[in-house]
Amino acid sequence: MSATTLAAYATSTGEAVQFWVLGTIAVLGALCTILMRKAVHSALCLAGTMIILAVFYLANGAYFLGIVQIVVYTGAIMMLFLFVVMLVGVTAADSLKETIKGQRWWAALCGAGFGVLLLTGIGHASLTEFNGLGTANTASGGNVEGLAALIFTKYVFAFEITGALLITAAVGAMVLTHRERTEPARTQRELAEQRVREGKHLPPLPAPGVYARHNAVDVAGLLPDGTPAELTVISTLRERGQIRDVSGEAIADLKALEQRSEERLGRDAEEASR
């Protein structure tokens, strides 16, 4: 056998370490995708698995496929999943409610069928003889050209079905997030009148900070008597207890500033009298 053929069958130590380390993480990410109770966590685990697959593609010289894996699947499709999950508001309790009769059985049947197809494909794959990436690219005129030829000729039906599924998922997300309005939308005048009746703070909320010495959102402003103004800090930070109390520090700084001003004015007055 030639040196090129032997190199194709050989695996270096770095490649072996990379495969076993990243492969283990990818399998754990796939399992977490199924076993996580929260849909957002499952989506993030799936995104991590897809990134590892992209690293495998890049390590094997399939640079175009690796970049597409990151940009299209991890970057676009996974972000779409996350947005759908956040819009719909899927929780662990929702998964226990079966809105469509028999959907669990159909899902199990489809999963078993997909597993059979996957095992059949692996069984028919050639694990002893392969042409290599260089030979396949040369036969097709390049990596991108070869992928395009396969997508739009041999696998065009599967490619179109995948596109139809993604479009259906997007439309389904829009339908699930749509809420029927049971009452007409209130105008700005009606909202203002409601605020007046409820006795809420009518003008805009004051800005955070203490005597223009702090502009952080977690620092409450001071009222003329030196007490902190609660309206200057958002309610989320108040409930979390993340407000920095600098009222004493601000008052001490103000007193020091007034004292220095008085001393300076006193010296100026003495110099003027002389």
PDB file of C-alpha atoms in Angstrom:
ATOM      1  CA  MET A   1       0.000   0.000   0.000  1.00  0.00           C
ATOM      2  CA  SER A   2       1.191   3.558  -0.735  1.00  0.00           C
ATOM      3  CA  ALA A   3       2.103   6.079   1.930  1.00  0.00           C
ATOM      4  CA  THR A   4      -1.055   8.107   1.203  1.00  0.00           C
ATOM      5  CA  THR A   5      -3.268   5.054   1.670  1.00  0.00           C
ATOM      6  CA  LEU A   6      -1.525   4.126   4.925  1.00  0.00           C
ATOM      7  CA  ALA A   7      -1.917   7.678   6.214  1.00  0.00           C
ATOM      8  CA  ALA A   8      -5.632   7.495   5.542  1.00  0.00           C
ATOM      9  CA  TYR A   9      -5.953   4.466   7.814  1.00  0.00           C
ATOM     10  CA  ALA A  10      -3.621   5.781  10.540  1.00  0.00           C
ATOM     11  CA  THR A  11      -4.722   7.886  13.506  1.00  0.00           C
ATOM     12  CA  SER A  12      -2.328  10.098  15.413  1.00  0.00           C
ATOM     13  CA  THR A  13      -2.288  10.434  19.185  1.00  0.00           C
ATOM     14  CA  GLY A  14      -3.691  13.965  19.035  1.00  0.00           C
ATOM     15  CA  GLU A  15      -6.577  12.870  16.829  1.00  0.00           C
ATOM     16  CA  ALA A  16      -7.371   9.970  19.155  1.00  0.00           C
ATOM     17  CA  VAL A  17      -7.334  12.215  22.242  1.00  0.00           C
ATOM     18  CA  GLN A  18      -9.490  14.775  20.470  1.00  0.00           C
ATOM     19  CA  PHE A  19     -12.003  12.150  19.400  1.00  0.00           C
ATOM     20  CA  TRP A  20     -12.391  10.506  22.783  1.00  0.00           C
ATOM     21  CA  VAL A  21     -12.562  13.750  24.765  1.00  0.00           C
ATOM     22  CA  LEU A  22     -14.895  15.673  22.456  1.00  0.00           C
ATOM     23  CA  GLY A  23     -16.856  12.536  21.567  1.00  0.00           C
ATOM     24  CA  THR A  24     -17.602  11.910  25.236  1.00  0.00           C
ATOM     25  CA  ILE A  25     -18.732  15.511  25.710  1.00  0.00           C
ATOM     26  CA  ALA A  26     -20.908  15.285  22.586  1.00  0.00           C
ATOM     27  CA  VAL A  27     -22.609  12.107  23.852  1.00  0.00           C
ATOM     28  CA  LEU A  28     -23.184  13.679  27.271  1.00  0.00           C
ATOM     29  CA  GLY A  29     -24.654  16.763  25.599  1.00  0.00           C
ATOM     30  CA  ALA A  30     -26.975  14.582  23.519  1.00  0.00           C
ATOM     31  CA  LEU A  31     -28.131  12.728  26.638  1.00  0.00           C
ATOM     32  CA  CYS A  32     -28.673  15.993  28.513  1.00  0.00           C
ATOM     33  CA  THR A  33     -30.754  17.235  25.581  1.00  0.00           C
ATOM     34  CA  ILE A  34     -33.178  14.381  26.231  1.00  0.00           C
ATOM     35  CA  LEU A  35     -33.001  14.201  30.016  1.00  0.00           C
ATOM     36  CA  MET A  36     -33.037  17.898  30.995  1.00  0.00           C
ATOM     37  CA  ARG A  37     -36.279  19.031  32.595  1.00  0.00           C
ATOM     38  CA  LYS A  38     -36.167  22.571  31.177  1.00  0.00           C
ATOM     39  CA  ALA A  39     -36.490  23.101  27.454  1.00  0.00           C
ATOM     40  CA  VAL A  40     -33.969  25.960  27.412  1.00  0.00           C
ATOM     41  CA  HIS A  41     -31.309  23.772  29.026  1.00  0.00           C
ATOM     42  CA  SER A  42     -32.005  21.031  26.491  1.00  0.00           C
ATOM     43  CA  ALA A  43     -31.602  23.489  23.628  1.00  0.00           C
ATOM     44  CA  LEU A  44     -28.291  24.754  25.024  1.00  0.00           C
ATOM     45  CA  CYS A  45     -26.990  21.198  25.389  1.00  0.00           C
ATOM     46  CA  LEU A  46     -27.987  20.491  21.801  1.00  0.00           C
ATOM     47  CA  ALA A  47     -26.143  23.629  20.686  1.00  0.00           C
ATOM     48  CA  GLY A  48     -22.993  22.422  22.477  1.00  0.00           C
ATOM     49  CA  THR A  49     -23.247  19.048  20.752  1.00  0.00           C
ATOM     50  CA  MET A  50     -23.582  20.736  17.365  1.00  0.00           C
ATOM     51  CA  ILE A  51     -20.486  22.848  18.020  1.00  0.00           C
ATOM     52  CA  ILE A  52     -18.475  19.727  18.841  1.00  0.00           C
ATOM     53  CA  LEU A  53     -19.661  18.132  15.601  1.00  0.00           C
ATOM     54  CA  ALA A  54     -18.431  21.233  13.778  1.00  0.00           C
ATOM     55  CA  VAL A  55     -15.025  20.783  15.420  1.00  0.00           C
ATOM     56  CA  PHE A  56     -14.938  17.195  14.148  1.00  0.00           C
ATOM     57  CA  TYR A  57     -15.709  18.393  10.622  1.00  0.00           C
ATOM     58  CA  LEU A  58     -12.964  20.999  10.779  1.00  0.00           C
ATOM     59  CA  ALA A  59     -10.460  18.487  12.160  1.00  0.00           C
ATOM     60  CA  ASN A  60     -11.147  16.131   9.247  1.00  0.00           C
ATOM     61  CA  GLY A  61     -10.605  18.829   6.638  1.00  0.00           C
ATOM     62  CA  ALA A  62     -14.265  19.503   5.822  1.00  0.00           C
ATOM     63  CA  TYR A  63     -13.962  23.227   6.436  1.00  0.00           C
ATOM     64  CA  PHE A  64     -17.059  24.253   4.514  1.00  0.00           C
ATOM     65  CA  LEU A  65     -19.233  21.718   6.318  1.00  0.00           C
ATOM     66  CA  GLY A  66     -17.814  22.769   9.700  1.00  0.00           C
ATOM     67  CA  ILE A  67     -18.524  26.452   9.098  1.00  0.00           C
ATOM     68  CA  VAL A  68     -22.023  25.655   7.839  1.00  0.00           C
ATOM     69  CA  GLN A  69     -22.602  23.530  10.942  1.00  0.00           C
ATOM     70  CA  ILE A  70     -21.766  26.514  13.164  1.00  0.00           C
ATOM     71  CA  VAL A  71     -23.447  29.278  11.162  1.00  0.00           C
ATOM     72  CA  VAL A  72     -26.607  27.493  10.004  1.00  0.00           C
ATOM     73  CA  TYR A  73     -27.386  24.881  12.634  1.00  0.00           C
ATOM     74  CA  THR A  74     -25.822  26.264  15.812  1.00  0.00           C
ATOM     75  CA  GLY A  75     -26.208  29.940  14.948  1.00  0.00           C
ATOM     76  CA  ALA A  76     -29.531  30.113  13.116  1.00  0.00           C
ATOM     77  CA  ILE A  77     -31.648  27.044  13.839  1.00  0.00           C
ATOM     78  CA  MET A  78     -30.717  26.764  17.518  1.00  0.00           C
ATOM     79  CA  MET A  79     -31.389  30.470  18.062  1.00  0.00           C
ATOM     80  CA  LEU A  80     -34.768  29.909  16.409  1.00  0.00           C
ATOM     81  CA  PHE A  81     -35.450  27.074  18.842  1.00  0.00           C
ATOM     82  CA  LEU A  82     -34.476  29.254  21.808  1.00  0.00           C
ATOM     83  CA  PHE A  83     -36.689  32.115  20.645  1.00  0.00           C
ATOM     84  CA  VAL A  84     -39.595  29.714  20.158  1.00  0.00           C
ATOM     85  CA  VAL A  85     -39.084  28.239  23.616  1.00  0.00           C
ATOM     86  CA  MET A  86     -38.960  31.695  25.206  1.00  0.00           C
ATOM     87  CA  LEU A  87     -42.010  32.916  23.313  1.00  0.00           C
ATOM     88  CA  VAL A  88     -44.150  29.858  23.939  1.00  0.00           C
ATOM     89  CA  GLY A  89     -43.009  29.574  27.542  1.00  0.00           C
ATOM     90  CA  VAL A  90     -42.465  25.817  27.691  1.00  0.00           C
ATOM     91  CA  THR A  91     -41.977  24.496  31.210  1.00  0.00           C
ATOM     92  CA  ALA A  92     -41.541  21.088  32.758  1.00  0.00           C
ATOM     93  CA  ALA A  93     -45.227  21.044  33.735  1.00  0.00           C
ATOM     94  CA  ASP A  94     -46.285  21.537  30.126  1.00  0.00           C
ATOM     95  CA  SER A  95     -44.589  18.324  29.053  1.00  0.00           C
ATOM     96  CA  LEU A  96     -46.917  16.301  31.295  1.00  0.00           C
ATOM     97  CA  LYS A  97     -50.029  17.508  29.503  1.00  0.00           C
ATOM     98  CA  GLU A  98     -50.888  15.565  26.355  1.00  0.00           C
ATOM     99  CA  THR A  99     -52.921  17.906  24.166  1.00  0.00           C
ATOM    100  CA  ILE A 100     -53.103  15.497  21.205  1.00  0.00           C
ATOM    101  CA  LYS A 101     -54.301  11.951  21.846  1.00  0.00           C
ATOM    102  CA  GLY A 102     -51.738   9.290  21.056  1.00  0.00           C
ATOM    103  CA  GLN A 103     -48.894  11.734  20.369  1.00  0.00           C
ATOM    104  CA  ARG A 104     -46.550   9.913  22.723  1.00  0.00           C
ATOM    105  CA  TRP A 105     -47.128   6.618  20.943  1.00  0.00           C
ATOM    106  CA  TRP A 106     -46.630   8.234  17.561  1.00  0.00           C
ATOM    107  CA  ALA A 107     -43.445   9.921  18.812  1.00  0.00           C
ATOM    108  CA  ALA A 108     -42.117   6.589  20.116  1.00  0.00           C
ATOM    109  CA  LEU A 109     -42.984   4.876  16.826  1.00  0.00           C
ATOM    110  CA  CYS A 110     -41.260   7.605  14.775  1.00  0.00           C
ATOM    111  CA  GLY A 111     -38.215   7.449  17.048  1.00  0.00           C
ATOM    112  CA  ALA A 112     -37.990   3.673  16.638  1.00  0.00           C
ATOM    113  CA  GLY A 113     -38.321   4.017  12.863  1.00  0.00           C
ATOM    114  CA  PHE A 114     -35.582   6.638  12.772  1.00  0.00           C
ATOM    115  CA  GLY A 115     -33.355   4.350  14.855  1.00  0.00           C
ATOM    116  CA  VAL A 116     -33.906   1.477  12.423  1.00  0.00           C
ATOM    117  CA  LEU A 117     -33.033   3.720   9.484  1.00  0.00           C
ATOM    118  CA  LEU A 118     -29.918   4.953  11.264  1.00  0.00           C
ATOM    119  CA  LEU A 119     -28.720   1.432  12.082  1.00  0.00           C
ATOM    120  CA  THR A 120     -29.432   0.341   8.504  1.00  0.00           C
ATOM    121  CA  GLY A 121     -27.395   3.216   7.130  1.00  0.00           C
ATOM    122  CA  ILE A 122     -24.491   2.460   9.437  1.00  0.00           C
ATOM    123  CA  GLY A 123     -24.691  -1.225   8.521  1.00  0.00           C
ATOM    124  CA  HIS A 124     -24.454  -0.462   4.799  1.00  0.00           C
ATOM    125  CA  ALA A 125     -21.625   2.027   5.265  1.00  0.00           C
ATOM    126  CA  SER A 126     -18.193   0.974   4.084  1.00  0.00           C
ATOM    127  CA  LEU A 127     -16.004   0.815   7.148  1.00  0.00           C
ATOM    128  CA  THR A 128     -13.035  -0.917   5.521  1.00  0.00           C
ATOM    129  CA  GLU A 129     -12.544   0.899   2.221  1.00  0.00           C
ATOM    130  CA  PHE A 130     -13.017   4.604   1.603  1.00  0.00           C
ATOM    131  CA  ASN A 131     -11.824   7.059  -0.980  1.00  0.00           C
ATOM    132  CA  GLY A 132     -10.957   9.915   1.343  1.00  0.00           C
ATOM    133  CA  LEU A 133     -11.957  13.573   1.273  1.00  0.00           C
ATOM    134  CA  GLY A 134      -9.315  14.545  -1.283  1.00  0.00           C
ATOM    135  CA  THR A 135     -10.446  11.965  -3.840  1.00  0.00           C
ATOM    136  CA  ALA A 136     -14.125  12.874  -3.384  1.00  0.00           C
ATOM    137  CA  ASN A 137     -13.404  16.579  -3.828  1.00  0.00           C
ATOM    138  CA  THR A 138     -11.327  15.929  -6.934  1.00  0.00           C
ATOM    139  CA  ALA A 139     -14.083  13.845  -8.504  1.00  0.00           C
ATOM    140  CA  SER A 140     -16.664  16.587  -7.937  1.00  0.00           C
ATOM    141  CA  GLY A 141     -14.455  19.557  -8.704  1.00  0.00           C
ATOM    142  CA  GLY A 142     -14.295  20.769  -5.104  1.00  0.00           C
ATOM    143  CA  ASN A 143     -15.892  20.328  -1.702  1.00  0.00           C
ATOM    144  CA  VAL A 144     -18.620  22.940  -2.204  1.00  0.00           C
ATOM    145  CA  GLU A 145     -19.414  21.675  -5.705  1.00  0.00           C
ATOM    146  CA  GLY A 146     -19.663  18.074  -4.472  1.00  0.00           C
ATOM    147  CA  LEU A 147     -22.013  19.027  -1.643  1.00  0.00           C
ATOM    148  CA  ALA A 148     -24.168  21.078  -4.023  1.00  0.00           C
ATOM    149  CA  ALA A 149     -24.381  18.183  -6.468  1.00  0.00           C
ATOM    150  CA  LEU A 150     -25.523  15.791  -3.723  1.00  0.00           C
ATOM    151  CA  ILE A 151     -27.999  18.227  -2.161  1.00  0.00           C
ATOM    152  CA  PHE A 152     -29.706  19.238  -5.396  1.00  0.00           C
ATOM    153  CA  THR A 153     -29.633  15.865  -7.151  1.00  0.00           C
ATOM    154  CA  LYS A 154     -29.474  12.738  -5.006  1.00  0.00           C
ATOM    155  CA  TYR A 155     -30.811  14.200  -1.752  1.00  0.00           C
ATOM    156  CA  VAL A 156     -32.987  16.992  -3.107  1.00  0.00           C
ATOM    157  CA  PHE A 157     -36.195  15.397  -1.775  1.00  0.00           C
ATOM    158  CA  ALA A 158     -34.829  15.033   1.763  1.00  0.00           C
ATOM    159  CA  PHE A 159     -33.465  18.588   1.571  1.00  0.00           C
ATOM    160  CA  GLU A 160     -36.860  20.012   0.576  1.00  0.00           C
ATOM    161  CA  ILE A 161     -38.631  17.984   3.269  1.00  0.00           C
ATOM    162  CA  THR A 162     -36.243  19.412   5.874  1.00  0.00           C
ATOM    163  CA  GLY A 163     -36.985  22.946   4.658  1.00  0.00           C
ATOM    164  CA  ALA A 164     -40.717  22.282   4.840  1.00  0.00           C
ATOM    165  CA  LEU A 165     -40.350  21.026   8.425  1.00  0.00           C
ATOM    166  CA  LEU A 166     -38.479  24.165   9.469  1.00  0.00           C
ATOM    167  CA  ILE A 167     -41.100  26.403   7.865  1.00  0.00           C
ATOM    168  CA  THR A 168     -43.852  24.409   9.578  1.00  0.00           C
ATOM    169  CA  ALA A 169     -42.074  24.820  12.915  1.00  0.00           C
ATOM    170  CA  ALA A 170     -41.825  28.594  12.423  1.00  0.00           C
ATOM    171  CA  VAL A 171     -45.514  28.870  11.499  1.00  0.00           C
ATOM    172  CA  GLY A 172     -46.456  26.670  14.447  1.00  0.00           C
ATOM    173  CA  ALA A 173     -44.491  28.919  16.798  1.00  0.00           C
ATOM    174  CA  MET A 174     -46.350  31.950  15.480  1.00  0.00           C
ATOM    175  CA  VAL A 175     -49.687  30.196  15.997  1.00  0.00           C
ATOM    176  CA  LEU A 176     -48.803  29.108  19.537  1.00  0.00           C
ATOM    177  CA  THR A 177     -47.600  32.562  20.577  1.00  0.00           C
ATOM    178  CA  HIS A 178     -50.658  34.335  19.164  1.00  0.00           C
ATOM    179  CA  ARG A 179     -53.118  35.437  21.783  1.00  0.00           C
ATOM    180  CA  GLU A 180     -56.658  36.416  20.958  1.00  0.00           C
ATOM    181  CA  ARG A 181     -57.514  39.870  22.293  1.00  0.00           C
ATOM    182  CA  THR A 182     -60.716  39.740  24.346  1.00  0.00           C
ATOM    183  CA  GLU A 183     -60.992  43.503  24.820  1.00  0.00           C
ATOM    184  CA  PRO A 184     -60.025  46.547  22.748  1.00  0.00           C
ATOM    185  CA  ALA A 185     -56.615  48.062  23.273  1.00  0.00           C
ATOM    186  CA  ARG A 186     -56.588  51.013  25.665  1.00  0.00           C
ATOM    187  CA  THR A 187     -55.452  54.401  24.448  1.00  0.00           C
ATOM    188  CA  GLN A 188     -52.759  56.558  26.062  1.00  0.00           C
ATOM    189  CA  ARG A 189     -55.433  58.767  27.605  1.00  0.00           C
ATOM    190  CA  GLU A 190     -57.144  55.775  29.220  1.00  0.00           C
ATOM    191  CA  LEU A 191     -53.816  54.489  30.559  1.00  0.00           C
ATOM    192  CA  ALA A 192     -53.004  57.923  31.988  1.00  0.00           C
ATOM    193  CA  GLU A 193     -56.413  58.133  33.668  1.00  0.00           C
ATOM    194  CA  GLN A 194     -55.918  54.699  35.177  1.00  0.00           C
ATOM    195  CA  ARG A 195     -52.569  55.774  36.640  1.00  0.00           C
ATOM    196  CA  VAL A 196     -54.207  58.827  38.185  1.00  0.00           C
ATOM    197  CA  ARG A 197     -57.029  56.741  39.719  1.00  0.00           C
ATOM    198  CA  GLU A 198     -54.557  54.221  41.148  1.00  0.00           C
ATOM    199  CA  GLY A 199     -52.403  56.966  42.624  1.00  0.00           C
ATOM    200  CA  LYS A 200     -49.202  55.875  40.872  1.00  0.00           C
ATOM    201  CA  HIS A 201     -46.168  58.054  40.185  1.00  0.00           C
ATOM    202  CA  LEU A 202     -47.322  60.282  37.323  1.00  0.00           C
ATOM    203  CA  PRO A 203     -44.168  62.032  36.062  1.00  0.00           C
ATOM    204  CA  PRO A 204     -41.172  60.074  34.720  1.00  0.00           C
ATOM    205  CA  LEU A 205     -39.144  58.193  37.306  1.00  0.00           C
ATOM    206  CA  PRO A 206     -36.093  60.042  38.644  1.00  0.00           C
ATOM    207  CA  ALA A 207     -32.658  58.953  37.477  1.00  0.00           C
ATOM    208  CA  PRO A 208     -30.391  56.907  39.756  1.00  0.00           C
ATOM    209  CA  GLY A 209     -27.345  58.458  41.425  1.00  0.00           C
ATOM    210  CA  VAL A 210     -26.472  60.547  44.461  1.00  0.00           C
ATOM    211  CA  TYR A 211     -25.907  64.280  43.886  1.00  0.00           C
ATOM    212  CA  ALA A 212     -24.452  63.594  40.433  1.00  0.00           C
ATOM    213  CA  ARG A 213     -21.579  61.615  42.030  1.00  0.00           C
ATOM    214  CA  HIS A 214     -22.958  58.201  41.065  1.00  0.00           C
ATOM    215  CA  ASN A 215     -24.830  57.149  37.923  1.00  0.00           C
ATOM    216  CA  ALA A 216     -25.014  53.407  38.542  1.00  0.00           C
ATOM    217  CA  VAL A 217     -28.422  51.750  38.259  1.00  0.00           C
ATOM    218  CA  ASP A 218     -28.004  50.076  41.649  1.00  0.00           C
ATOM    219  CA  VAL A 219     -27.392  53.330  43.549  1.00  0.00           C
ATOM    220  CA  ALA A 220     -30.450  55.103  44.891  1.00  0.00           C
ATOM    221  CA  GLY A 221     -30.744  58.855  44.621  1.00  0.00           C
ATOM    222  CA  LEU A 222     -31.139  60.980  47.730  1.00  0.00           C
ATOM    223  CA  LEU A 223     -34.018  63.193  48.663  1.00  0.00           C
ATOM    224  CA  PRO A 224     -33.386  66.699  50.094  1.00  0.00           C
ATOM    225  CA  ASP A 225     -33.463  65.312  53.642  1.00  0.00           C
ATOM    226  CA  GLY A 226     -30.765  62.751  52.785  1.00  0.00           C
ATOM    227  CA  THR A 227     -32.978  59.660  52.674  1.00  0.00           C
ATOM    228  CA  PRO A 228     -32.739  57.339  49.626  1.00  0.00           C
ATOM    229  CA  ALA A 229     -35.458  57.622  46.979  1.00  0.00           C
ATOM    230  CA  GLU A 230     -36.757  54.149  46.166  1.00  0.00           C
ATOM    231  CA  LEU A 231     -38.190  55.217  42.804  1.00  0.00           C
ATOM    232  CA  THR A 232     -34.694  55.867  41.442  1.00  0.00           C
ATOM    233  CA  VAL A 233     -33.899  52.131  41.408  1.00  0.00           C
ATOM    234  CA  ILE A 234     -35.888  49.546  39.452  1.00  0.00           C
ATOM    235  CA  SER A 235     -38.069  47.163  41.397  1.00  0.00           C
ATOM    236  CA  THR A 236     -36.105  44.089  40.235  1.00  0.00           C
ATOM    237  CA  LEU A 237     -32.954  45.231  42.012  1.00  0.00           C
ATOM    238  CA  ARG A 238     -34.972  46.151  45.101  1.00  0.00           C
ATOM    239  CA  GLU A 239     -36.485  42.669  45.312  1.00  0.00           C
ATOM    240  CA  ARG A 240     -33.082  41.063  44.831  1.00  0.00           C
ATOM    241  CA  GLY A 241     -31.514  43.213  47.529  1.00  0.00           C
ATOM    242  CA  GLN A 242     -28.828  44.467  45.149  1.00  0.00           C
ATOM    243  CA  ILE A 243     -29.086  48.171  45.966  1.00  0.00           C
ATOM    244  CA  ARG A 244     -25.907  49.861  47.179  1.00  0.00           C
ATOM    245  CA  ASP A 245     -26.593  52.162  50.110  1.00  0.00           C
ATOM    246  CA  VAL A 246     -24.239  55.107  49.738  1.00  0.00           C
ATOM    247  CA  SER A 247     -26.400  57.676  51.451  1.00  0.00           C
ATOM    248  CA  GLY A 248     -24.048  58.045  54.416  1.00  0.00           C
ATOM    249  CA  GLU A 249     -21.028  58.247  52.157  1.00  0.00           C
ATOM    250  CA  ALA A 250     -22.714  60.826  49.947  1.00  0.00           C
ATOM    251  CA  ILE A 251     -23.702  62.987  52.923  1.00  0.00           C
ATOM    252  CA  ALA A 252     -20.160  62.826  54.324  1.00  0.00           C
ATOM    253  CA  ASP A 253     -18.717  63.816  50.952  1.00  0.00           C
ATOM    254  CA  LEU A 254     -21.191  66.668  50.698  1.00  0.00           C
ATOM    255  CA  LYS A 255     -20.248  67.960  54.147  1.00  0.00           C
ATOM    256  CA  ALA A 256     -16.573  67.781  53.262  1.00  0.00           C
ATOM    257  CA  LEU A 257     -17.239  69.656  50.029  1.00  0.00           C
ATOM    258  CA  GLU A 258     -19.182  72.379  51.885  1.00  0.00           C
ATOM    259  CA  GLN A 259     -16.408  72.676  54.456  1.00  0.00           C
ATOM    260  CA  ARG A 260     -13.756  73.064  51.782  1.00  0.00           C
ATOM    261  CA  SER A 261     -15.923  75.634  50.026  1.00  0.00           C
ATOM    262  CA  GLU A 262     -16.341  77.637  53.232  1.00  0.00           C
ATOM    263  CA  GLU A 263     -12.593  77.513  53.897  1.00  0.00           C
ATOM    264  CA  ARG A 264     -11.858  78.647  50.355  1.00  0.00           C
ATOM    265  CA  LEU A 265     -14.402  81.452  50.544  1.00  0.00           C
ATOM    266  CA  GLY A 266     -12.978  82.505  53.908  1.00  0.00           C
ATOM    267  CA  ARG A 267      -9.437  82.704  52.499  1.00  0.00           C
ATOM    268  CA  ASP A 268     -10.674  84.659  49.496  1.00  0.00           C
ATOM    269  CA  ALA A 269     -12.440  87.110  51.779  1.00  0.00           C
ATOM    270  CA  GLU A 270      -9.287  87.638  53.893  1.00  0.00           C
ATOM    271  CA  GLU A 271      -7.149  88.221  50.817  1.00  0.00           C
ATOM    272  CA  ALA A 272      -9.685  90.703  49.459  1.00  0.00           C
ATOM    273  CA  SER A 273      -9.715  92.649  52.733  1.00  0.00           C
ATOM    274  CA  ARG A 274      -5.933  92.977  52.731  1.00  0.00           C
TER     275      ARG A 274
END
